[in-house]
CSV table of C-alpha atoms and ligand atoms in Angstrom, one decimal:
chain,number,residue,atom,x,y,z
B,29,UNK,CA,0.0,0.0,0.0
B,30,UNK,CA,1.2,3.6,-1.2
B,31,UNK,CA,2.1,5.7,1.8
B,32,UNK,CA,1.7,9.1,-0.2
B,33,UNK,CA,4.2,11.3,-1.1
B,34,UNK,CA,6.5,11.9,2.1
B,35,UNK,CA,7.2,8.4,2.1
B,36,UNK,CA,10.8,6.9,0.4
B,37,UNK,CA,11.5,5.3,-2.4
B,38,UNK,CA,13.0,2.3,-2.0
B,39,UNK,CA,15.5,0.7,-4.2
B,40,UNK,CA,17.4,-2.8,-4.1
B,41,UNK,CA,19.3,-4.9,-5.9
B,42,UNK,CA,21.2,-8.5,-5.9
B,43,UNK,CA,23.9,-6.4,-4.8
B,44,UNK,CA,25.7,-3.4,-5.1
B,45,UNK,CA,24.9,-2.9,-9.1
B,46,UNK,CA,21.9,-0.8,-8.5
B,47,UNK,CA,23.9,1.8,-7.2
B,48,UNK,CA,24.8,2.8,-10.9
B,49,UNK,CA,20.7,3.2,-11.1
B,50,UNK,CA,20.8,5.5,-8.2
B,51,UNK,CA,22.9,7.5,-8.9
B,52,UNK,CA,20.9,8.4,-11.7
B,53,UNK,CA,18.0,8.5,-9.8
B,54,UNK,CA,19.0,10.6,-7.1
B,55,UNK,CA,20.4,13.1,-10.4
B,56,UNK,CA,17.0,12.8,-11.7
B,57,UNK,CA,15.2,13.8,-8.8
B,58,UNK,CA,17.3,15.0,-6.3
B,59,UNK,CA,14.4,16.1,-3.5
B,60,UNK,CA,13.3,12.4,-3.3
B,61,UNK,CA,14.4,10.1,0.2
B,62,UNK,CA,16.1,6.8,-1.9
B,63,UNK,CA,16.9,4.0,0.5
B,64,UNK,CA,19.0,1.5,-1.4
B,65,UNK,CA,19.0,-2.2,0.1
B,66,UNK,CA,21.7,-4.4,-1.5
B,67,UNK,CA,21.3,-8.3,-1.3
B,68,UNK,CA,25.1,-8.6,-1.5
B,69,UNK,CA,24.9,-11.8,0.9
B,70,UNK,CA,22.4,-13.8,-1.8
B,71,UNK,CA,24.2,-12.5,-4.6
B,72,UNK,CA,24.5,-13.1,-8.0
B,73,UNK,CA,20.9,-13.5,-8.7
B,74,UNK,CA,22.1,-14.2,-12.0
B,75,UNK,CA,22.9,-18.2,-10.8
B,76,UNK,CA,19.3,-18.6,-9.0
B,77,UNK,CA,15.9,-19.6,-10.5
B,78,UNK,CA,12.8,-17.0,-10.6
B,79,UNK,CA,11.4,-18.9,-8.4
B,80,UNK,CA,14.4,-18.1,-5.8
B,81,UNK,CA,14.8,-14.6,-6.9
B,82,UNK,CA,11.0,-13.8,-6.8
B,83,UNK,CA,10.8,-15.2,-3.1
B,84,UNK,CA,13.5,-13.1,-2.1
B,85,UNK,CA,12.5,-10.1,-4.2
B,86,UNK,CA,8.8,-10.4,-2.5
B,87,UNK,CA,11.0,-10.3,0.9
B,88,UNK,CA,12.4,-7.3,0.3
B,89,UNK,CA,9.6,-5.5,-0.8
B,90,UNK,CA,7.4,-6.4,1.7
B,91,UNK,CA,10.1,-4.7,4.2
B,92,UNK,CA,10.2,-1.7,1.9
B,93,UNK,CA,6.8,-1.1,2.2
B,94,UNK,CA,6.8,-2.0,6.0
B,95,UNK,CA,9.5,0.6,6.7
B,96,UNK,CA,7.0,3.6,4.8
B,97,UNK,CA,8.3,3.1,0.8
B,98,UNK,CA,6.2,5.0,-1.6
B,99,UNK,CA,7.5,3.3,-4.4
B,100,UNK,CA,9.9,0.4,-5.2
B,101,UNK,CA,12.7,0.5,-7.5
B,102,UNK,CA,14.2,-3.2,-8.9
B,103,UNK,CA,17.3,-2.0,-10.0
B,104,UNK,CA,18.4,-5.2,-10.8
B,105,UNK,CA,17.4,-6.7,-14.5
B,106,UNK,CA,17.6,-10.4,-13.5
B,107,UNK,CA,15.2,-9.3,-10.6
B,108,UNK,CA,12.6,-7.2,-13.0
B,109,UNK,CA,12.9,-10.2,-15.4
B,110,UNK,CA,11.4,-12.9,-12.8
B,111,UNK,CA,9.7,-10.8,-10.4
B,112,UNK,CA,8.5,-7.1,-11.7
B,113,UNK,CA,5.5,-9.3,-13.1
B,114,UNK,CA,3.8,-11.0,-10.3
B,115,UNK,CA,4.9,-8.6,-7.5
B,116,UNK,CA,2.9,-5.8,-9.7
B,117,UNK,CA,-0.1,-8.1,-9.5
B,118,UNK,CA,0.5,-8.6,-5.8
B,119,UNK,CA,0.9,-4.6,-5.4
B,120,UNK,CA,-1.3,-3.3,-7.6
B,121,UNK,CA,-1.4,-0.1,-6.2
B,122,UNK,CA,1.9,0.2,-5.8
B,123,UNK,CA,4.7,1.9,-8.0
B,124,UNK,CA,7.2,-0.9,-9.0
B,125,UNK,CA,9.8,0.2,-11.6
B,126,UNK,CA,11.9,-2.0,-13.5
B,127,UNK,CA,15.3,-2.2,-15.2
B,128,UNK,CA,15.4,-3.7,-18.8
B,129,UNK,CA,18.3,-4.2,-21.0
B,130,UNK,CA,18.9,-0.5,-23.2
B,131,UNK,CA,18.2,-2.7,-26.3
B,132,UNK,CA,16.1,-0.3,-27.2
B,133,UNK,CA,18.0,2.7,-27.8
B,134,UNK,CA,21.0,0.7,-29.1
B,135,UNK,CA,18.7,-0.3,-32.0
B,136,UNK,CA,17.2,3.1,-32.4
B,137,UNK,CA,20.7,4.4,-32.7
B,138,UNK,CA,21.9,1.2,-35.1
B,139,UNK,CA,18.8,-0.6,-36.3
B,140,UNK,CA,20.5,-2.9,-38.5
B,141,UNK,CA,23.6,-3.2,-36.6
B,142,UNK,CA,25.5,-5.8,-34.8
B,143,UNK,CA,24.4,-5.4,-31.1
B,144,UNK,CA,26.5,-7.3,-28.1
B,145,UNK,CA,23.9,-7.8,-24.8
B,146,UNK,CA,25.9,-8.4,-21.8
B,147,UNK,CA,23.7,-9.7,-19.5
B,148,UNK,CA,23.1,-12.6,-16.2
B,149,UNK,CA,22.4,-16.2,-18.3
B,150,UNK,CA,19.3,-15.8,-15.8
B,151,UNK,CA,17.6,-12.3,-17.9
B,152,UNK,CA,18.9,-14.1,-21.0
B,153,UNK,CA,16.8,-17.1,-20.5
B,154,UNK,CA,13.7,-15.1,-19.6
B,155,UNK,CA,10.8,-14.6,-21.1
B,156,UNK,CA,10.9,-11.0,-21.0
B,157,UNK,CA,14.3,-10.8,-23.2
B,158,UNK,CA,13.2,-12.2,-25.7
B,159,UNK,CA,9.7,-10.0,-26.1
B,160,UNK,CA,12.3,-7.0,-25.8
B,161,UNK,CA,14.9,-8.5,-28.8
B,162,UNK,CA,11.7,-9.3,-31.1
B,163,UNK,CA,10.4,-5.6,-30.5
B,164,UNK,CA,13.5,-3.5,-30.6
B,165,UNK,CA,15.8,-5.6,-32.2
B,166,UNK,CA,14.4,-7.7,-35.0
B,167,UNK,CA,16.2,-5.9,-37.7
B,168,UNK,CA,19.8,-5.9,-35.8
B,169,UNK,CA,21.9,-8.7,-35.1
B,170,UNK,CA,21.8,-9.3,-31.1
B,171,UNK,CA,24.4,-11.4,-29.7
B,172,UNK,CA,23.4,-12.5,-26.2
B,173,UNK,CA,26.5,-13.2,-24.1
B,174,UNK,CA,26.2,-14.4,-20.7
B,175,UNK,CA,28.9,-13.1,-18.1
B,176,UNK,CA,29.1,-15.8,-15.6
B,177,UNK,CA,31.2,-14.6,-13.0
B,178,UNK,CA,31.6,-11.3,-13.7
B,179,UNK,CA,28.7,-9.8,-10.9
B,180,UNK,CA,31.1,-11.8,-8.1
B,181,UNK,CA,34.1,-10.3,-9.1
B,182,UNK,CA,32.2,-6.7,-9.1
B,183,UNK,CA,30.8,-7.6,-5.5
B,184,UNK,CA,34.2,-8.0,-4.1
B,185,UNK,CA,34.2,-4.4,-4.9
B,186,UNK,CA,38.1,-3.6,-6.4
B,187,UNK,CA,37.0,-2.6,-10.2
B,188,UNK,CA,40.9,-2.4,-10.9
B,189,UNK,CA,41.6,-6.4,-10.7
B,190,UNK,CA,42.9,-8.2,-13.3
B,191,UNK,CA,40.5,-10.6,-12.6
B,192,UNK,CA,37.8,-8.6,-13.8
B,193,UNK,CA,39.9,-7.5,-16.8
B,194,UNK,CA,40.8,-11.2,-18.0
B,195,UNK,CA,37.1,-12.4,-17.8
B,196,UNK,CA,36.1,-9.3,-20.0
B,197,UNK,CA,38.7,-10.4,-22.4
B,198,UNK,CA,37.6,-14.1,-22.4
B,199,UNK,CA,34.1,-12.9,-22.7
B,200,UNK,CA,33.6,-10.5,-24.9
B,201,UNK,CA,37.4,-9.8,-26.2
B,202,UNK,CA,36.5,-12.3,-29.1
B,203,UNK,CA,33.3,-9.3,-30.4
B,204,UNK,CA,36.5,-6.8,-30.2
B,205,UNK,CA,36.1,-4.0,-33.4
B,206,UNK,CA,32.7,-6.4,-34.6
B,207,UNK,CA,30.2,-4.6,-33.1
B,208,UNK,CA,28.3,-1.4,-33.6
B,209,UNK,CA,27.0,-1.3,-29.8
B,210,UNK,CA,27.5,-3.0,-26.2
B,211,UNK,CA,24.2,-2.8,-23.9
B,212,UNK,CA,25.1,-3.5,-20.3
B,213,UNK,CA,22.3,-5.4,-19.3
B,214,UNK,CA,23.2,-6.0,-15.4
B,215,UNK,CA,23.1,-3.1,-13.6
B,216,UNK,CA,26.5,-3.9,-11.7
B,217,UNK,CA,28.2,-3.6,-15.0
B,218,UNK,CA,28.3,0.4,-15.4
B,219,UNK,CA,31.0,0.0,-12.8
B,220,UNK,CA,33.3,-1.4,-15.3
B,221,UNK,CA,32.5,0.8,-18.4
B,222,UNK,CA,35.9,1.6,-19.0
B,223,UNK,CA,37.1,-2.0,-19.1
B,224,UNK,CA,34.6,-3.0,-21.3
B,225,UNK,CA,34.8,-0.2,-23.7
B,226,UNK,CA,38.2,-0.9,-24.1
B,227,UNK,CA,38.4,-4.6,-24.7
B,228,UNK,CA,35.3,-4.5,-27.3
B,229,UNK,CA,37.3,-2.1,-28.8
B,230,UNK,CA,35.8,1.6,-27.9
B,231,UNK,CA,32.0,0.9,-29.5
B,232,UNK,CA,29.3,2.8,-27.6
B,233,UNK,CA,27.6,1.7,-24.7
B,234,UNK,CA,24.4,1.8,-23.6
B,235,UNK,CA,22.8,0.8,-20.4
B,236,UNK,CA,19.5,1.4,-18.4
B,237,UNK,CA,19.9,3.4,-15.6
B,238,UNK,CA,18.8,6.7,-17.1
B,239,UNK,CA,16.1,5.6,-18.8
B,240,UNK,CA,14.7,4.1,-15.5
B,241,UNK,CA,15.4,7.7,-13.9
B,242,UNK,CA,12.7,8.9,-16.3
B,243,UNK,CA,10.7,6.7,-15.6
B,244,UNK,CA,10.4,6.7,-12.0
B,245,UNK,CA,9.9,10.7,-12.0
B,246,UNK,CA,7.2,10.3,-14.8
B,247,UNK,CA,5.1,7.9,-12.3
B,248,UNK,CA,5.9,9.7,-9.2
B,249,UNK,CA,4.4,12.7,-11.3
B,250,UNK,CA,1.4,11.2,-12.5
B,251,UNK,CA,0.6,9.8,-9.1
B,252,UNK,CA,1.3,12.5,-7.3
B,253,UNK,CA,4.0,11.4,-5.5
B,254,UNK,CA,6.5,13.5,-5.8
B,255,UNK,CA,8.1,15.0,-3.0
B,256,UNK,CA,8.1,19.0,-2.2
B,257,UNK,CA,10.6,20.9,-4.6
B,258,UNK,CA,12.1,22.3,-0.7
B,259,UNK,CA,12.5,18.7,0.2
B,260,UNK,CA,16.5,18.4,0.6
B,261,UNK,CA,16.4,14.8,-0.4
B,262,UNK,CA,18.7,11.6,1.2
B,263,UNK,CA,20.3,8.3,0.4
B,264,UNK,CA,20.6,5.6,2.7
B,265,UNK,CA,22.4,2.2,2.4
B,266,UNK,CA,21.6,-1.2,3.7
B,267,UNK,CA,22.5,-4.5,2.3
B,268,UNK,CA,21.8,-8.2,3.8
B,269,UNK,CA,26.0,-8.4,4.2
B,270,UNK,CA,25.5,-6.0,7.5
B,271,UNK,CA,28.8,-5.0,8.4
B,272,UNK,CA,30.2,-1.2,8.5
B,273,UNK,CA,32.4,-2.1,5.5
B,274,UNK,CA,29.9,-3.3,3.4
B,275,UNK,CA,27.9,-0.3,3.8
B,276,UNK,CA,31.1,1.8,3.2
B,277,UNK,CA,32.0,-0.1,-0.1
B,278,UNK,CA,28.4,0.9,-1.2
B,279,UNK,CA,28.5,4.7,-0.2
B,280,UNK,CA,32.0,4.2,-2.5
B,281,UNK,CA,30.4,3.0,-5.8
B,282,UNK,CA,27.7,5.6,-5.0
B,283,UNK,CA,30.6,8.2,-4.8
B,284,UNK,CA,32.8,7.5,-7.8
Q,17,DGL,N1,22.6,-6.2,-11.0
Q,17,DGL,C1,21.9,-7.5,-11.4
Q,17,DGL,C2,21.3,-7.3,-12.7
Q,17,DGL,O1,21.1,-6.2,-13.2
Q,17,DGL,C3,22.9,-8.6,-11.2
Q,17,DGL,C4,22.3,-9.9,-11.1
Q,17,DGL,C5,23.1,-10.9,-10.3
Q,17,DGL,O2,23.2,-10.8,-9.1
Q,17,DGL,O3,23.5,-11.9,-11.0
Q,17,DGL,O4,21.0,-8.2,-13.4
């Protein structure tokens, strides 16, 4: 149940990825209280079944709400893929704002090009990725590649391993100077841009977070849920790994 608008949004994730999507949030609409809950000790969501990561989305939001959220934000694509459904149907009243892989403004930008989706093997296998490559990218040639591993390595939180590096290479080094656009379809991903950029050989990038941004501020609008243009706004932090350096590696990625 809605709780009007003083109440937060709240915002979670399998982990720490959704803090790319926050920080465009909190850009967006900078008045808003986000509290961002991380579920860095069940991650990757990107190994589990729906059914799992439905059960433990529908754990999370029932907290949200319970603690006064407004709205909920699944900044997580693997999450929006096997939950935003039924927990909509469960909440019908409520706000619940997905993430989806950019395809679609890859393929507006190169219709007929050669598109890479880096994404969990879990949101590949959905349902819902498929629906999105047979409306947006029917002309182009999408190449799904799973990146097993590569949330883990994120998690541990140092973006400058070569760890992280060599699984990009072994990954998607092969599509290097082949394609016309990379979407970075897990949120934890934006973290490593640069890497990725440079081992698929500088193409553009594209991922989901600002278009979510929109999104949320369109529905808090036509609700009329958006908070007062005096409100000074907050972020909070809290993830199921509860320890003070958890919650300082998140205030990090949210700061860099
Ligand atoms: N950030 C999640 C996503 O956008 C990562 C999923 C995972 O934990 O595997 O898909």
């Amino acid at each position: 149940m809605s709780v009007g608008a003083d109440g937060f949004i709240g915002v979670f994730d399998s982990g720490l990825g959704g803090i790319s999507v926050l920080r465009d949030m909190v850009a967006e609409l900078p008045h808003e209280r986000f509290h961002f809950f991380g579920d860095s000790a069940n991650a990757p969501y990107g190994d589990r079944t729906a059914e799992d990561i439905l059960s433990l989305s529908r754990a999370i939001v029932r907290r949200q709400l319970d603690e006064g959220a407004k709205a909920i934000v699944i900044a997580c694509n693997t999450a929006t893929a096997a939950a935003a459904a039924p927990l909509r149907s469960e909440y019908p009243d409520l706000p619940i704002i997905g993430v989806e892989p950019a395809l679609k403004p890859a393929a507006l930008a190169f219709p007929c090009g050669r598109i890479l989706v880096m994404a969990t093997s879990t949101t590949l296998a959905l349902e819902k990725f498929q629906r999105l490559v047979l409306r947006w990218g029917s002309q182009a040639e999408v190449i799904p590649v799973a990146c097993v591993g590569l949330v883990d390595l994120i998690e541990q939180g140092d973006l400058s391993s070569p760890e992280i590096r060599s699984l990009l290479e072994e990954l998607v080094g092969p599509y290097r100077g082949t394609v016309d656009a990379v979407v970075l379809g897990c949120t934890h991903y934006p973290f490593v841009a640069d890497i990725i950029r440079d081992v698929v050989g500088g193409a553009p990038l594209f991922d989901g977070g600002e278009g979510t941004a929109r999104r949320l501020h369109e529905v808090l609008r036509a609700r009329g849920l958006l908070a007062k243009a005096e409100a000074p706004g907050s972020v909070s932090f809290s993830s199921s790994v509860n320890t003070p350096s958890e919650i300082a590696l998140y205030q990090r990625f949210f700061e860099q």
